[in-house]
Coordinates of C-alpha atoms and ligand atoms in Angstrom, one line a residue:
X1 CA 9.6 -158.7 11.7
X2 CA 6.6 -158.0 13.9
X3 CA 7.5 -157.3 17.6
X4 CA 5.5 -157.4 20.8
X5 CA 7.0 -155.4 23.7
X6 CA 5.9 -155.8 27.3
X7 CA 7.2 -153.4 30.0
X8 CA 7.4 -149.8 28.8
X9 CA 9.1 -148.3 31.9
X10 CA 12.3 -146.3 32.1
X11 CA 14.2 -148.7 29.9
X12 CA 11.5 -150.4 27.9
X13 CA 10.0 -147.2 26.5
X14 CA 13.1 -145.9 24.8
X15 CA 14.1 -149.4 23.6
X16 CA 10.7 -149.9 22.0
X17 CA 10.8 -146.4 20.6
X18 CA 14.1 -147.1 18.9
X19 CA 12.7 -150.3 17.4
X20 CA 9.7 -148.4 16.0
X21 CA 12.0 -145.6 14.6
X22 CA 13.9 -148.3 12.7
X23 CA 10.7 -149.4 11.0
X24 CA 9.8 -152.4 13.1
X25 CA 6.1 -152.9 13.7
X26 CA 5.9 -152.8 17.5
X27 CA 2.8 -153.6 19.6
X28 CA 3.3 -152.6 23.3
X29 CA 1.7 -153.2 26.6
X30 CA 2.5 -152.1 30.2
X31 CA 0.2 -152.5 33.3
X32 CA 1.0 -148.9 34.4
X33 CA 3.3 -146.9 32.1
X34 CA 1.9 -145.1 29.0
X35 CA 2.6 -146.4 25.5
X36 CA 5.2 -144.1 23.8
X37 CA 4.5 -142.5 20.4
X38 CA 5.2 -144.8 17.5
X39 CA 4.2 -148.0 19.4
X40 CA 0.7 -149.6 18.8
X41 CA -0.9 -149.9 22.2
X42 CA -2.3 -153.4 23.0
X43 CA -5.1 -153.9 25.6
X44 CA -3.3 -156.8 27.3
X45 CA 0.0 -158.6 27.4
X46 CA -1.3 -161.6 25.5
X47 CA -2.8 -159.3 22.9
X48 CA 0.6 -157.7 22.4
X49 CA 2.3 -161.0 21.6
X50 CA -0.3 -162.9 19.6
X51 CA 0.9 -163.4 16.0
X52 CA 4.3 -161.6 16.6
X53 CA 7.6 -163.1 15.4
X54 CA 9.6 -161.7 18.2
X55 CA 8.7 -160.7 21.8
X56 CA 10.7 -158.4 24.1
X57 CA 10.1 -158.1 27.8
X58 CA 11.6 -155.4 30.0
X59 CA 10.1 -156.1 33.5
X60 CA 11.1 -155.2 37.0
X61 CA 12.1 -158.7 38.1
X62 CA 11.7 -162.5 38.1
X63 CA 8.2 -162.4 39.8
X64 CA 6.8 -160.3 37.0
X65 CA 8.6 -162.5 34.4
X66 CA 6.9 -165.6 35.7
X67 CA 3.5 -163.9 35.8
X68 CA 4.0 -162.7 32.2
X69 CA 5.0 -166.2 31.1
X70 CA 1.8 -167.5 32.5
X71 CA -0.2 -165.0 30.6
X72 CA 1.5 -164.9 27.2
X73 CA 3.0 -168.3 26.5
X74 CA -0.4 -169.9 25.5
X75 CA -0.8 -167.1 22.9
X76 CA 2.7 -167.3 21.4
X77 CA 3.1 -169.2 18.1
X78 CA 5.6 -172.0 17.5
X79 CA 8.9 -170.6 16.3
X80 CA 8.5 -167.3 18.1
X81 CA 11.6 -165.9 19.8
X82 CA 11.2 -164.3 23.2
X83 CA 14.0 -162.0 24.3
X84 CA 13.8 -161.0 28.0
X85 CA 15.9 -158.0 28.7
X86 CA 14.9 -157.7 32.4
X87 CA 17.4 -158.5 35.1
X88 CA 16.1 -161.6 37.0
X89 CA 17.4 -164.5 39.0
X90 CA 19.2 -167.1 36.9
X91 CA 16.5 -169.7 37.8
X92 CA 13.7 -167.5 36.6
X93 CA 15.4 -167.3 33.2
X94 CA 16.2 -171.1 33.0
X95 CA 12.7 -172.0 34.2
X96 CA 11.0 -169.7 31.8
X97 CA 13.1 -171.1 29.0
X98 CA 12.0 -174.6 29.8
X99 CA 8.3 -173.6 29.9
X100 CA 8.8 -171.7 26.6
X101 CA 10.4 -174.7 24.9
X102 CA 7.4 -176.8 25.7
X103 CA 5.4 -174.4 23.5
X104 CA 7.9 -174.3 20.7
X105 CA 9.1 -170.8 21.8
X106 CA 12.8 -170.1 22.1
X107 CA 13.7 -168.0 25.1
X108 CA 16.8 -165.9 25.3
X109 CA 17.9 -164.1 28.5
X110 CA 19.3 -160.7 27.4
X111 CA 19.8 -158.4 30.3
X112 CA 21.4 -155.0 29.5
X113 CA 23.8 -152.5 30.9
X114 CA 24.1 -148.8 30.0
X115 CA 21.2 -147.2 31.8
X116 CA 18.5 -144.9 30.4
X117 CA 21.2 -143.0 28.5
X118 CA 22.2 -146.1 26.7
X119 CA 18.6 -147.1 26.2
X120 CA 17.8 -143.8 24.6
X121 CA 20.9 -143.7 22.4
X122 CA 20.6 -147.4 21.4
X123 CA 24.0 -148.1 22.8
X124 CA 23.2 -150.7 25.5
X125 CA 25.5 -153.6 26.2
X126 CA 23.3 -156.7 25.8
X127 CA 24.4 -160.0 27.4
X128 CA 22.6 -162.9 25.8
X129 CA 22.2 -166.5 27.0
X130 CA 20.5 -169.2 24.9
X131 CA 20.8 -171.2 21.6
X132 CA 23.3 -169.7 19.1
X133 CA 20.9 -170.1 16.2
X134 CA 18.2 -167.9 17.8
X135 CA 20.9 -165.4 18.9
X136 CA 22.0 -165.1 15.3
X137 CA 18.4 -164.5 14.1
X138 CA 17.7 -161.7 16.6
X139 CA 21.1 -160.1 16.5
X140 CA 20.2 -157.5 13.8
X141 CA 17.2 -156.4 15.9
X142 CA 19.3 -156.3 19.1
X143 CA 21.8 -154.0 17.2
X144 CA 19.0 -151.4 17.0
X145 CA 18.8 -151.1 20.8
X146 CA 22.4 -152.0 21.7
X147 CA 25.9 -151.0 20.8
X148 CA 27.6 -154.2 22.1
X149 CA 25.8 -157.5 21.7
X150 CA 27.6 -160.4 23.4
X151 CA 26.6 -164.1 23.3
X152 CA 27.6 -165.2 26.8
X153 CA 26.6 -168.9 26.6
X154 CA 23.7 -171.1 27.3
X155 CA 20.4 -169.7 28.7
X156 CA 21.0 -168.1 32.1
X157 CA 24.6 -167.0 31.2
X158 CA 23.3 -163.5 30.3
X159 CA 21.9 -163.1 33.8
X160 CA 25.1 -164.5 35.4
X161 CA 27.2 -162.0 33.4
X162 CA 24.9 -159.1 34.3
X163 CA 24.9 -160.0 38.0
X164 CA 28.8 -160.0 38.0
X165 CA 28.8 -156.6 36.2
X166 CA 26.5 -155.0 38.8
X167 CA 28.5 -156.5 41.6
X168 CA 31.2 -154.1 40.4
X169 CA 28.8 -151.2 39.8
X170 CA 27.2 -151.0 43.2
X171 CA 30.4 -150.6 45.4
X172 CA 31.9 -148.4 42.7
X173 CA 29.0 -146.0 42.9
X174 CA 29.0 -145.9 46.7
X175 CA 32.8 -145.4 46.8
X176 CA 32.6 -142.6 44.2
X177 CA 29.9 -140.8 46.4
X178 CA 32.0 -141.4 49.5
X179 CA 35.1 -139.9 47.9
X180 CA 33.1 -136.8 46.8
X181 CA 31.5 -136.5 50.3
X182 CA 34.9 -136.8 52.0
X183 CA 36.4 -134.2 49.5
X184 CA 33.6 -131.8 50.4
X185 CA 34.3 -132.1 54.1
X186 CA 38.0 -131.6 53.4
X187 CA 37.1 -128.3 51.6
X188 CA 38.1 -129.4 48.1
X189 CA 36.5 -127.9 45.0
X190 CA 34.5 -130.9 43.7
X191 CA 34.8 -130.0 40.1
X192 CA 38.6 -130.1 40.5
X193 CA 38.4 -133.5 42.1
X194 CA 36.2 -134.7 39.2
X195 CA 38.8 -133.3 36.7
X196 CA 41.5 -135.4 38.4
X197 CA 39.4 -138.6 39.2
X198 CA 37.9 -138.7 35.7
X199 CA 41.4 -139.0 34.2
X200 CA 43.1 -141.0 36.9
X201 CA 43.1 -144.4 38.5
X202 CA 39.9 -143.6 40.5
X203 CA 37.8 -143.3 37.4
X204 CA 34.9 -145.6 36.7
X205 CA 31.6 -145.6 34.8
X206 CA 30.0 -144.2 38.0
X207 CA 32.4 -141.2 38.1
X208 CA 32.6 -140.5 34.4
X209 CA 29.4 -141.6 32.6
X210 CA 27.0 -141.2 35.6
X211 CA 28.6 -138.5 37.7
X212 CA 26.5 -138.5 40.9
X213 CA 26.8 -134.7 41.5
X214 CA 24.6 -132.0 39.8
X215 CA 26.5 -129.7 37.5
X216 CA 29.7 -131.8 37.5
X217 CA 30.8 -134.2 34.8
X218 CA 28.3 -136.0 32.5
X219 CA 24.6 -135.1 32.6
X220 CA 23.0 -137.7 34.8
X221 CA 20.0 -138.2 37.2
X222 CA 21.9 -136.0 39.7
X223 CA 21.1 -133.1 37.3
X224 CA 17.4 -134.0 37.5
X225 CA 16.8 -134.2 41.2
X226 CA 18.1 -137.9 41.3
X227 CA 15.0 -139.1 39.6
X228 CA 15.6 -142.7 38.4
X229 CA 17.4 -143.5 36.0
X230 CA 18.2 -146.8 37.6
X231 CA 16.0 -146.9 40.8
X232 CA 17.8 -147.8 44.0
X233 CA 15.3 -150.6 44.5
X234 CA 16.5 -152.2 41.3
X235 CA 20.1 -152.0 42.4
X236 CA 19.2 -153.6 45.7
X237 CA 17.3 -156.3 43.7
X238 CA 20.5 -157.0 41.6
X239 CA 22.6 -157.2 44.7
X240 CA 20.2 -159.7 46.2
X241 CA 20.4 -161.7 43.0
X242 CA 24.2 -161.6 43.3
X243 CA 24.0 -162.8 46.9
X244 CA 21.8 -165.6 45.9
X245 CA 24.1 -166.6 43.0
X246 CA 27.2 -166.4 45.2
X247 CA 25.6 -168.5 47.9
X248 CA 24.7 -171.2 45.3
X249 CA 28.5 -171.7 44.7
X250 CA 29.5 -171.1 48.3
X251 CA 31.3 -167.8 47.7
X252 CA 31.0 -164.6 49.7
X253 CA 31.9 -161.3 47.9
X254 CA 32.5 -159.2 51.0
X255 CA 32.9 -155.7 49.7
X256 CA 30.0 -155.9 47.3
X257 CA 27.8 -157.3 50.1
X258 CA 28.7 -154.3 52.2
X259 CA 27.3 -152.2 49.3
X260 CA 24.2 -154.4 49.3
X261 CA 23.7 -153.6 53.0
X262 CA 24.1 -149.9 52.2
X263 CA 21.4 -150.1 49.5
X264 CA 19.2 -152.2 51.8
X265 CA 19.2 -149.5 54.4
X266 CA 18.7 -146.8 51.7
X267 CA 15.7 -148.6 50.2
X268 CA 14.0 -150.5 53.1
X269 CA 14.8 -148.4 56.1
X270 CA 14.9 -144.9 54.6
X271 CA 12.2 -145.6 51.9
X272 CA 14.3 -144.1 49.1
X273 CA 14.0 -146.9 46.6
X274 CA 12.3 -144.9 43.9
X275 CA 15.2 -142.4 43.8
X276 CA 18.1 -143.1 41.4
X277 CA 20.8 -145.4 42.8
X278 CA 23.3 -142.4 42.7
X279 CA 21.1 -140.6 45.2
X280 CA 23.3 -142.1 48.0
X281 CA 25.3 -138.9 47.2
X282 CA 22.5 -136.8 48.9
X283 CA 22.7 -138.9 52.0
X284 CA 26.4 -138.6 52.3
X285 CA 26.3 -134.9 51.7
X286 CA 23.4 -134.4 54.2
X287 CA 25.6 -135.0 57.2
X288 CA 26.0 -137.5 60.0
X289 CA 22.4 -137.7 61.2
X290 CA 21.1 -139.2 57.9
X291 CA 24.0 -141.4 57.1
X292 CA 23.6 -144.7 58.8
X293 CA 26.7 -146.1 57.3
X294 CA 28.9 -143.3 58.5
X295 CA 27.4 -143.5 62.0
X296 CA 28.1 -147.2 62.1
X297 CA 31.6 -146.9 60.8
X298 CA 32.6 -143.8 62.8
X299 CA 35.8 -144.3 64.7
X300 CA 35.2 -143.7 68.4
X301 CA 37.4 -141.0 69.9
X302 CA 40.4 -142.3 71.8
X303 CA 40.9 -140.8 75.3
X304 CA 43.9 -138.8 74.0
X305 CA 42.2 -137.4 70.9
Ligands
LIG1 P1 10.7 -149.8 35.5 O1 10.2 -150.2 36.8 O2 10.8 -148.3 35.1 O3 9.9 -150.5 34.2 C1 9.3 -151.8 34.3 C2 7.9 -151.7 33.7 O4 7.4 -153.0 33.7 C3 7.0 -150.8 34.5 O5 6.5 -149.8 33.7 C4 5.9 -151.8 34.9 O6 4.6 -151.2 35.0 C5 6.0 -152.8 33.8 N1 5.3 -154.1 34.2 C6 5.3 -154.8 35.4 N2 4.6 -155.9 35.3 C7 4.1 -155.9 34.0 C8 3.3 -156.9 33.3 N3 2.8 -158.0 33.8 N4 3.0 -156.6 32.0 C9 3.5 -155.4 31.4 N5 4.3 -154.6 32.0 C10 4.6 -154.8 33.3 O7 12.1 -150.5 35.4 P2 13.3 -150.2 34.4 O8 14.2 -149.2 35.0 O9 12.8 -149.9 33.0 O10 14.1 -151.6 34.4 C11 13.6 -152.7 33.8 C12 14.5 -153.8 34.0 O11 15.8 -153.5 33.4 C13 14.8 -154.2 35.4 O12 14.9 -155.6 35.5 C14 16.1 -153.6 35.7 O13 16.8 -154.2 36.8 C15 16.8 -153.6 34.4 N6 17.8 -152.5 34.1 C16 17.5 -151.2 34.4 C17 18.4 -150.3 34.1 C18 18.1 -148.8 34.4 O14 19.1 -148.0 34.3 N7 16.9 -148.4 34.7 C19 19.7 -150.6 33.6 C20 19.9 -151.9 33.3 C21 19.0 -152.9 33.6

């Protein structure tokens, strides 16, 4: 199977590399990132997809997906399957699927979970929406980049599933960082707290697989100066997608939307969107002056205090 791969950033590069290592013939293109070793560099997006059986995209968001669709669809042959692994709004997926169908291309939305570690190890969870027949055809290829491949339903269902997953992840990360910051102020040894939390009811993917403190727990972006990883701007994007999805069904996920507000301040007001989403730990450790959330939530002293 000949594969075209567009979007060779933090996630796309290791995914494309894994495909090439498994003897797939991969042509790649990115508007900014370099082409990793083993991938044949293409001079443009449409050049990367022309004549390929399968096309992967791993782009920042829905705007880029729509732009790419405009560029590549006229160059994709009938019968091509397009697997979009980006996280985008549900409508961007369903609309692109409709446009693709008009050209005889089958579009599957296939967002992933597992971060750069999962992308490098080929153990991503892949949540796929779209026709079952196309899913069955690409499943062996998806198994090269993922450890758990789940058919979630019709096109768009992959994005819906991913949105719900990240609605759990964001507040879990903020709560994990808050717990460590509180523990620090209470004078606890943070490695001892980790030992307890990682085996107790407070554990989560954020504490155990992506520990937000350097030198403690699993190796993560915290051990590399909080370089993304999963950029905070992308987490904010996912939370905005969740907000949009929730509003469409008249539902308000209150705690998760508090986490969205936290990331909005972190990204838009503090300009830290390029740092990893676990870098909120730095803010919380830095003290009151840089922690908008804490200032806002601080209990005023009662006269008798
Ligand atoms: P990234 O910003 O590192 O990579 C995206 C790449 O797409 C960039 O290199 C960019 O130059 C490229 N790009 C943009 N427009 C393009 C175009 N028209 N043609 C070709 N390339 C183009 O982002 P990432 O961290 O790799 O994430 C990619 C997607 O995966 C996002 O939708 C994100 O929400 C999702 N995701 C990321 C993670 C993570 O841990 N990083 C985890 C799960 C899901």
